[in-house]
Each structure stands twice: as C-alpha cells, then as structure tokens.
Amino acid sequence: MPAFKTLDDLDDGQRVLVRLDLNSPVEDGQVQDNRRFDRHAETVRELADRDFAVVLMAHQGRPGRDTFVSLEQHADILADHVGRPVQFVPDTFGDRAISAINDLDGGEVLLLENTRMCDEELPEEEPTVKAETEFVRALAPEFDAYVNDAYSAAHRSHASLVGFPLALPAYAGRVMETEYEANTAIAEREFDGNVTMVVGGTKATDVIDVMTALEDKVNDFLLGGIAGELFLRAADVPVGRDIEGMDLFDEQWEENEETIEHILDEYQTQIHLALDLAFEDEDGERDEIEVEDIAEKDRAFLDVGSNTVSEYAAFVENSEAVFVKGALGLFEDERFADGTVGVLEAIAETDCFSVVGGGDTSRAIEMYGLSEDDFDHVSIAGGAYIRALTGERLVGVEALQSGN
Ligand SMILES: Nc1ncnc2c1ncn2[C@@H]1O[C@H](COP(=O)(O)OP(=O)(O)OP(=O)(O)O)[C@@H](O)[C@H]1O
Ligand SMILES: O=C(O)[C@H](O)COP(=O)(O)O
C-alpha cells in the first residue's frame, strides 16, 4: 500500500487546492479533449459532491512552444466531464486569483491559470526550495489541504507538485492512487505465472531502459515498432528505413547500437522479434513479408505482420500479467494498426493482469473500439509511466509520502 493519505482521510467541506495534469494536445490553438479530463473529472466531482471548495491547478505546454496556452478552454472541457460549472481566473497566485478563491463556496470549482505562467513553477529544484517560493507562500494559507492527482507529472520537481506538500496537509487524489498502484505493480507485485512485456513505439532509449531494468521481472519481451526494427537490425536484418519526413532510425541506431547488440546477446531467450513485417505496396495497399526474406533495406516497414501477431498473442494467452509500452506499428493509419490492435485484443480477451501505458499507445484502445474495462489499467502517463516501470522514484509521489 502506498504510504500516502488519500481522499478517504480527508474530512468533507474544507477548502482544497488540487493539482491535476490537464496537459493536452493543442491543434491550431484549440485544446483537444482527451482521457486526462475524463479521469481527473472523477476526483473533482467527488470533492465537489462532498462540499469542498475546489481550486484546481494544472499546466499546459512549456514556455516557447505552440502548446503553451491559457487554461481557459480547459475549464470548459473539464466542466463537461465533471457535470458542474468550472470557473476560470486568468491568474496563478496574484490578487485576482486570491479574490476568486475567497469568493468560492463549498461545492464550487475554480481553475487557476497555467502554473507554468508563474516564473517560480518550472526550474527543477528541491521541494524545500519550492516550498519557499512566493507562489506557494501566497496560495497555501488560503487552504486546509493540498491534493495531488497529477501522477503523470509526478516526475517533475515543480512548485505546484513538490512545494505545496511541505506547506499543507497533503493527500493523493483518485487518479494518483490508481496510477501509482497499477504502474508500480511490475516492480512491487509477485505474479505466479509468466510476466510479458510488449515494447514498441518510437523511442529506443526508453525501450532499452525498460528492458534493462526489468530483465529479472519479465519472462518475455515482445518487440515491435521502431525499437523492434532496431533490434532486428542488430540481428543483421536489413531494416530501418525511414518514411519521408521522419528521422527515426539512423540517429537512434548510432546512439544505441552497442547497447542494443549487448541486450540482444545477453537476454536472447527473453527477447522475441517480429517474424514478418508490413509495408505499403505500389497500389497503396498493406502487404507483408517474412523477415527471413528481407534482402535489402529498400523500403519502410510500418507494422509487424500477421504471423508475428499470432505468435505474440500466444505469449499473451500464457501470461499471468502483461504490460504494454509503445505501439507495434503506425496504428494511426488503419492499414498499419493490425499489430498494435491485434496484441491489445489478445490482452483484452485474456484473463491476465494488464496495464497499457504511453500516451500514444493507449489512444489505440479508443480509436479501434476496444473497451478500457477489458484492461486492469490504462495509464494516462508517459514519462512517469516509464519511470515507474523502471523503478525510478517520482519526486511528486515522494513529496506526498514524506508529508505523512
Ligand atoms: N514502424 C513504425 N513506423 C512509424 N511509426 C511507428 C512505427 N511503429 C510505431 N510507430 C509510432 O509509434 C508511436 C508510439 O510511440 P511512442 O514511443 O511515442 O509510444 P507511447 O508510449 O505511446 O508514447 P509516449 O511515451 O509519448 O507517451 C505511435 O504513434 C506509432 O505511430
Ligand atoms: O504530459 C506529460 O507527460 C506531463 O504533463 C509532463 O509534461 P512535461 O513533459 O512538459 O513536463
């Protein structure tokens, strides 16, 4: 059990400051609705129903990027999910924010402006330093308690995440609680049978870190995506050609070649590589080729093939627990979704303990009509999920734990 307090330990009707992670894709200035809103709405609704005056903090993007925008749109999207109005004030901790907080009654919800618009939020510093910022010192006296629900940002030592737990009694929100439990399961739980990990996606370094950290915990790694092709390359298969506009292979190969070759050599029996791969033929259709028939690096591969899916599905069926990190193909294009979706379907049909993580990969569940209920947990975390899998500590979680 996590050594942090939860909403069950909090008396109703108080004034609470709640950190969410509503960091979202932004297209042409429009904030895109996504699963983070839906998940956090549960925590917000519970607090409002219990008559708390609920003040929310969250971040969006990083200074200098197109995604660094106000949280005004987030308030409207969140209100739809919570089923209650969510007021918004374009201020982080100044007079306007304090006045809006003072005007808030029990059962009402207010969202403050993007925490990263406050200069003291971002530089990564020790919690004790963050607790002394004006940001924390101005807001904390307005509240009885601080709730952190932003598991997916818990790897950042920012003021809104690590400063407030030192200034107020601190509690974990419902998202924090469930994400923590599921994502640390691979490190902390003992499973009776086989533990399988599906690793794909575009980030070779992440995949390598996960495999190295979990070699004792995981019986079988099923590889796909760009990472899988880099491992095939290490096994002397001439693959890893980029599609136009993407530079996914050569740089990552140069950076990771030695480590990939070492891992392949060291953990041979645990590592399973694609048997066949899919590509786009001259007519724009999906076609497949056996890996052993690939003679030249003359085309880009965009998915694992159907024999690979069958083999990977068989591993899944014999597993006690399956963890997923990264997609097996370019699933956003329907022609190349078979690998990712086929393996997710196999997991959904099997009665194993399952966790699916990674912002992109978990999107495939929604896109292809799978039900989240068929998985034990679908994480809304990216960087924090990887860190949890590799056993790395999360400062935001530690700040909650040390306050108790
Ligand atoms: N063969 C391929 N060619 C091009 N893209 C691929 C291929 N295989 C997988 N991908 C892409 O990998 C992406 C997922 O990779 P990523 O490493 O970002 O994983 P994630 O765990 O879902 O995300 P994140 O870590 O960012 O939250 C998908 O968007 C998919 O299109
Ligand atoms: O979206 C995320 O993964 C988290 O909100 C962290 O965002 P960051 O990588 O910009 O700190």
XYZ file of C-alpha atoms and ligand atoms in Angstrom:
446
model
C 0.000 0.000 0.000
C 1.262 3.478 -0.786
C 2.303 5.409 2.295
C 0.303 8.463 1.359
C -3.037 9.715 2.583
C -5.978 9.649 0.191
C -9.332 11.410 -0.110
C -10.705 8.832 2.327
C -8.609 10.500 5.048
C -9.965 13.977 4.378
C -12.939 15.476 6.270
C -15.668 16.854 3.997
C -16.396 20.518 3.360
C -12.912 22.016 3.542
C -11.056 24.336 1.164
C -8.731 22.267 -1.022
C -6.049 23.091 -3.581
C -5.860 20.312 -6.174
C -3.092 19.705 -8.755
C -4.311 17.982 -11.939
C -2.447 17.115 -15.147
C -4.553 18.502 -17.999
C -1.577 18.852 -20.365
C -3.203 18.212 -23.744
C -2.580 18.248 -27.475
C -3.303 21.673 -28.998
C -4.220 21.933 -32.691
C -4.496 25.371 -34.307
C -4.876 26.901 -30.866
C -7.689 24.500 -29.923
C -7.150 22.331 -26.857
C -8.085 18.753 -27.668
C -10.262 16.774 -25.291
C -8.557 13.607 -24.069
C -8.654 10.948 -21.380
C -6.932 13.147 -18.788
C -10.083 15.291 -18.484
C -12.278 12.290 -18.020
C -10.061 10.701 -15.378
C -9.489 13.838 -13.318
C -13.199 14.682 -13.501
C -13.784 11.767 -11.141
C -11.622 13.335 -8.412
C -13.101 16.806 -8.960
C -16.692 15.510 -8.910
C -16.106 13.577 -5.707
C -14.645 16.644 -3.957
C -17.440 18.941 -5.147
C -20.096 16.391 -4.176
C -18.513 16.277 -0.719
C -18.965 20.050 -0.470
C -15.312 21.037 -0.711
C -14.450 24.434 -2.222
C -12.244 23.058 -5.020
C -9.433 25.150 -6.515
C -7.559 23.493 -9.353
C -4.026 23.993 -10.659
C -2.640 22.463 -13.860
C -0.019 23.138 -16.538
C -0.163 23.249 -20.325
C 2.855 23.003 -22.656
C 6.165 24.679 -21.964
C 7.138 28.338 -22.464
C 8.204 28.905 -26.079
C 6.111 26.123 -27.557
C 2.838 26.367 -29.531
C 1.147 24.245 -26.881
C 1.925 26.798 -24.143
C -1.559 28.320 -23.873
C -4.014 29.560 -21.246
C -6.207 27.077 -19.367
C -9.408 28.920 -20.248
C -10.512 26.233 -22.721
C -9.551 23.505 -20.266
C -12.116 24.869 -17.783
C -14.952 24.381 -20.300
C -13.829 20.912 -21.344
C -13.427 19.837 -17.717
C -16.867 21.239 -16.815
C -18.450 18.954 -19.460
C -16.763 15.934 -17.899
C -17.482 16.883 -14.283
C -21.089 17.849 -14.969
C -20.711 21.081 -12.960
C -19.528 24.587 -13.880
C -15.774 25.127 -13.641
C -14.915 28.806 -13.140
C -11.646 30.140 -14.534
C -9.403 33.010 -13.405
C -6.506 34.144 -15.633
C -4.079 34.422 -12.739
C -1.870 31.919 -10.927
C -1.446 33.409 -7.435
C -1.901 37.190 -7.664
C -4.715 39.373 -6.321
C -7.242 38.201 -8.890
C -6.585 34.563 -8.037
C -6.805 35.168 -4.285
C -10.018 37.140 -4.638
C -11.637 34.419 -6.815
C -10.545 31.799 -4.255
C -12.089 33.789 -1.410
C -15.376 34.077 -3.314
C -15.621 30.313 -3.806
C -18.270 28.397 -1.826
C -18.421 24.711 -0.897
C -19.354 22.557 -3.917
C -17.914 25.119 -6.365
C -14.915 24.570 -8.640
C -12.341 27.129 -9.827
C -9.408 26.578 -12.201
C -6.357 28.856 -11.874
C -4.209 29.892 -14.872
C -1.454 27.640 -16.341
C 1.035 27.069 -13.486
C 3.910 27.386 -15.970
C 2.977 31.049 -16.497
C 4.333 31.563 -12.998
C 8.141 32.042 -13.130
C 8.705 30.081 -9.920
C 6.947 26.921 -11.123
C 9.405 25.476 -13.605
C 13.038 25.359 -12.623
C 13.608 21.886 -11.179
C 14.619 22.490 -7.565
C 14.421 20.740 -4.219
C 10.969 20.626 -2.570
C 12.268 22.733 0.321
C 13.240 25.474 -2.158
C 9.900 25.229 -3.953
C 8.025 25.463 -0.642
C 9.630 28.861 -0.061
C 8.504 30.416 -3.370
C 6.065 33.333 -3.373
C 3.726 31.122 -5.405
C 3.417 28.568 -2.600
C 3.551 31.101 0.232
C 0.741 33.178 -1.263
C -1.641 30.317 -2.063
C -1.128 27.825 0.780
C -2.704 29.951 3.592
C -5.972 30.022 1.619
C -6.464 26.258 2.021
C -6.956 23.477 4.552
C -5.386 20.794 2.399
C -3.493 20.047 -0.838
C -4.450 17.164 -3.133
C -2.102 15.904 -5.845
C -3.869 13.993 -8.613
C -1.200 14.654 -11.265
C 0.589 11.306 -11.295
C 1.603 11.838 -14.924
C 3.594 14.962 -13.953
C 4.986 13.486 -10.732
C 8.482 13.114 -12.218
C 8.846 16.917 -12.274
C 10.173 18.786 -9.215
C 7.985 21.816 -9.862
C 6.456 24.122 -7.233
C 2.840 23.041 -7.742
C 3.874 19.385 -7.340
C 6.505 19.327 -4.607
C 6.256 22.708 -2.833
C 2.692 22.538 -1.515
C 3.026 19.159 0.269
C 5.508 20.848 2.605
C 3.162 23.764 3.270
C -0.182 21.964 3.689
C -1.507 18.552 4.790
C -1.158 16.563 1.556
C -3.371 13.851 0.035
C -3.396 11.749 -3.129
C -6.353 12.147 -5.500
C -8.105 9.161 -7.093
C -6.033 9.264 -10.302
C -2.798 9.437 -8.311
C -3.928 6.470 -6.240
C -4.898 4.156 -9.121
C -1.976 5.108 -11.381
C 0.510 4.559 -8.570
C -0.852 1.145 -7.708
C -1.037 -0.177 -11.295
C 2.181 1.279 -12.635
C 4.335 0.086 -9.762
C 2.748 -3.388 -9.908
C 5.515 -4.796 -12.085
C 8.146 -3.716 -9.582
C 6.204 -4.415 -6.406
C 3.881 -7.347 -7.069
C 4.757 -11.036 -7.303
C 2.993 -12.844 -10.150
C 2.598 -16.637 -10.112
C 2.981 -17.158 -13.842
C 4.695 -15.551 -16.811
C 5.103 -11.803 -16.998
C 5.164 -10.446 -20.564
C 6.048 -7.005 -21.754
C 5.102 -5.602 -25.156
C 7.617 -2.941 -26.127
C 7.401 -0.802 -29.238
C 6.935 2.825 -30.144
C 9.487 5.252 -31.444
C 11.789 5.826 -28.501
C 14.664 3.340 -28.440
C 16.253 4.731 -25.296
C 13.031 4.298 -23.310
C 12.697 0.722 -24.507
C 16.286 -0.076 -23.600
C 15.860 1.410 -20.124
C 12.703 -0.599 -19.516
C 14.245 -3.868 -20.719
C 17.399 -3.435 -18.696
C 15.519 -2.528 -15.520
C 13.064 -5.388 -15.840
C 15.157 -8.315 -17.067
C 14.578 -10.180 -13.774
C 10.863 -9.410 -13.604
C 9.825 -10.076 -17.199
C 9.894 -13.519 -18.819
C 9.235 -12.401 -22.379
C 9.701 -9.110 -24.189
C 7.668 -8.869 -27.410
C 9.193 -6.245 -29.661
C 7.756 -4.084 -32.409
C 7.648 -0.509 -33.678
C 10.802 1.434 -34.435
C 12.502 -0.080 -31.395
C 11.751 -3.592 -32.685
C 13.271 -2.794 -36.062
C 16.435 -1.516 -34.393
C 16.731 -4.868 -32.613
C 16.144 -6.670 -35.940
C 18.926 -4.572 -37.419
C 21.193 -5.712 -34.618
C 20.257 -9.274 -35.601
C 21.566 -8.474 -39.125
C 18.206 -7.999 -40.833
C 18.456 -5.061 -43.284
C 15.554 -2.976 -41.927
C 15.149 0.517 -40.512
C 14.423 2.750 -43.456
C 12.574 5.961 -42.695
C 9.406 7.101 -44.382
C 9.606 10.593 -45.822
C 9.633 13.357 -43.258
C 10.614 11.108 -40.349
C 14.049 10.561 -38.927
C 13.541 7.737 -36.518
C 16.210 5.183 -37.264
C 19.740 6.332 -38.047
C 20.332 8.694 -35.168
C 18.830 6.298 -32.631
C 20.837 3.443 -34.114
C 24.088 5.347 -33.751
C 23.280 6.309 -30.177
C 22.097 2.885 -29.059
C 23.784 0.354 -31.347
C 26.165 -1.059 -28.779
C 23.563 -1.344 -26.049
C 21.034 -2.976 -28.361
C 23.607 -5.538 -29.527
C 24.569 -6.216 -25.927
C 20.948 -6.662 -24.797
C 20.185 -8.949 -27.714
C 23.170 -11.067 -26.853
C 22.647 -11.079 -23.094
C 18.885 -11.708 -22.904
C 18.479 -13.778 -26.095
C 15.880 -16.188 -24.801
C 13.685 -13.459 -23.345
C 13.588 -11.315 -26.474
C 11.155 -12.000 -29.304
C 11.470 -10.140 -32.563
C 8.954 -9.829 -35.399
C 8.715 -12.825 -37.770
C 7.168 -10.727 -40.527
C 6.683 -7.045 -41.254
C 4.109 -4.968 -43.143
C 4.698 -2.261 -45.757
C 2.800 -0.184 -48.319
C 2.841 -1.700 -51.817
C 2.767 0.186 -55.149
C -1.033 0.367 -55.044
C -1.016 1.867 -51.579
C -2.223 -1.410 -50.008
C -0.788 -3.218 -46.995
C 1.497 -6.090 -47.898
C 3.648 -8.340 -45.697
C 7.000 -10.073 -45.986
C 8.727 -12.708 -43.850
C 11.709 -11.232 -42.039
C 13.963 -14.006 -43.405
C 13.076 -12.920 -46.966
C 14.176 -9.310 -46.464
C 17.357 -8.969 -48.510
C 17.816 -5.233 -48.801
C 16.973 -2.089 -46.882
C 14.821 -0.819 -49.736
C 11.511 0.002 -48.072
C 9.995 1.327 -44.855
C 8.133 -1.104 -42.608
C 5.147 0.258 -40.761
C 3.791 -2.631 -38.720
C 4.550 -6.158 -37.580
C 2.979 -8.855 -39.784
C 0.150 -11.299 -39.110
C 2.398 -14.246 -38.148
C 4.040 -12.059 -35.546
C 0.644 -11.069 -34.148
C -0.325 -14.756 -33.835
C 2.929 -15.580 -32.093
C 2.684 -12.619 -29.729
C -0.988 -13.428 -28.987
C 0.071 -16.940 -27.917
C 2.572 -15.458 -25.448
C -0.142 -13.191 -24.098
C -2.540 -16.115 -23.624
C 0.036 -17.875 -21.461
C 0.768 -14.861 -19.314
C -0.252 -14.008 -15.786
C 0.498 -10.337 -16.363
C 1.074 -8.213 -19.471
C 2.479 -4.681 -19.541
C 2.468 -2.593 -22.729
C 4.808 0.272 -23.573
C 4.716 1.602 -27.105
C 2.835 0.713 -30.279
C 3.854 -2.144 -32.615
C 3.164 -0.107 -35.741
C 1.903 3.149 -37.221
C -1.576 2.436 -35.872
C -2.912 5.929 -36.638
C -3.057 4.666 -40.269
C -5.714 1.937 -40.319
C -3.670 -0.193 -42.743
C -0.911 -0.489 -40.164
C -2.928 -0.942 -36.995
C -3.136 -4.767 -37.088
C -0.077 -5.351 -34.894
C -0.949 -2.908 -32.119
C -4.663 -3.700 -32.164
C -4.173 -7.483 -32.573
C -1.996 -7.674 -29.469
C -4.304 -5.354 -27.484
C -7.251 -7.570 -28.494
C -5.384 -10.661 -27.329
C -4.756 -8.967 -23.968
C -8.398 -7.862 -23.689
C -9.599 -11.418 -24.323
C -7.258 -12.975 -21.773
C -7.837 -13.030 -18.059
C -4.370 -11.731 -17.174
C -3.460 -8.663 -15.129
C -2.838 -5.957 -17.733
C -1.520 -2.431 -17.826
C -1.325 -0.358 -21.021
C 0.761 2.792 -20.923
C 2.081 5.567 -23.092
C 0.055 8.491 -24.318
C 0.069 7.341 -27.926
C -0.375 3.636 -27.460
C -3.317 3.900 -25.134
C -5.040 6.093 -27.736
C -5.277 2.995 -29.967
C -7.750 1.492 -27.491
C -10.209 4.295 -28.091
C -9.521 4.603 -31.832
C -10.248 0.969 -32.559
C -13.297 0.482 -30.365
C -11.673 -1.609 -27.637
C -13.019 -1.197 -24.114
C -10.821 0.163 -21.337
C -12.758 -2.125 -18.993
C -11.019 -5.130 -20.536
C -7.685 -3.941 -19.132
C -6.814 -3.639 -15.464
C -5.368 -0.212 -16.032
C -4.854 2.143 -18.951
C -2.358 4.765 -17.859
C -2.635 8.428 -18.795
C 1.050 8.912 -18.015
C 4.009 8.945 -20.448
C 7.327 9.830 -18.784
C 6.049 8.946 -15.311
C 4.870 5.519 -16.542
C 8.317 4.710 -17.927
C 9.958 5.808 -14.726
C 7.565 3.744 -12.616
C 8.268 0.663 -14.731
C 11.989 1.082 -14.358
C 11.657 1.530 -10.602
C 12.758 5.159 -10.683
C 11.410 7.327 -7.858
C 8.887 10.039 -8.649
C 9.519 13.254 -6.715
C 5.840 14.207 -6.707
C 4.875 10.885 -5.128
C 7.721 11.089 -2.619
C 6.609 14.573 -1.596
C 3.176 13.142 -0.764
C 4.633 10.197 1.102
C 7.102 12.210 3.159
C 4.361 14.533 4.340
C 2.703 11.650 6.228
N 7.085 1.214 -37.855
C 6.696 2.414 -37.464
N 6.872 3.488 -38.248
C 6.479 4.724 -37.843
N 5.896 4.975 -36.644
C 5.697 3.939 -35.820
C 6.079 2.615 -36.188
N 5.774 1.807 -35.160
C 5.224 2.575 -34.191
N 5.164 3.858 -34.593
C 4.605 5.015 -33.847
O 4.978 4.979 -32.509
C 4.098 5.827 -31.785
C 4.070 5.409 -30.340
O 5.356 5.564 -29.889
P 5.821 6.208 -28.519
O 7.197 5.772 -28.292
O 5.532 7.661 -28.550
O 4.978 5.458 -27.536
P 3.977 5.815 -26.439
O 4.452 5.015 -25.364
O 2.619 5.551 -26.913
O 4.021 7.372 -26.147
P 4.645 8.347 -25.080
O 5.839 7.715 -24.448
O 4.968 9.538 -25.930
O 3.554 8.645 -24.162
C 2.769 5.707 -32.471
O 2.247 6.979 -32.685
C 3.101 4.969 -33.783
O 2.582 5.585 -34.916
O 2.225 15.422 -20.487
C 3.049 14.953 -19.689
O 3.691 13.902 -19.921
C 3.212 15.611 -18.356
O 2.224 16.550 -18.169
C 4.578 16.232 -18.201
O 4.743 17.255 -19.140
P 6.211 17.836 -19.419
O 6.969 16.729 -20.094
O 6.011 19.054 -20.292
O 6.821 18.179 -18.098
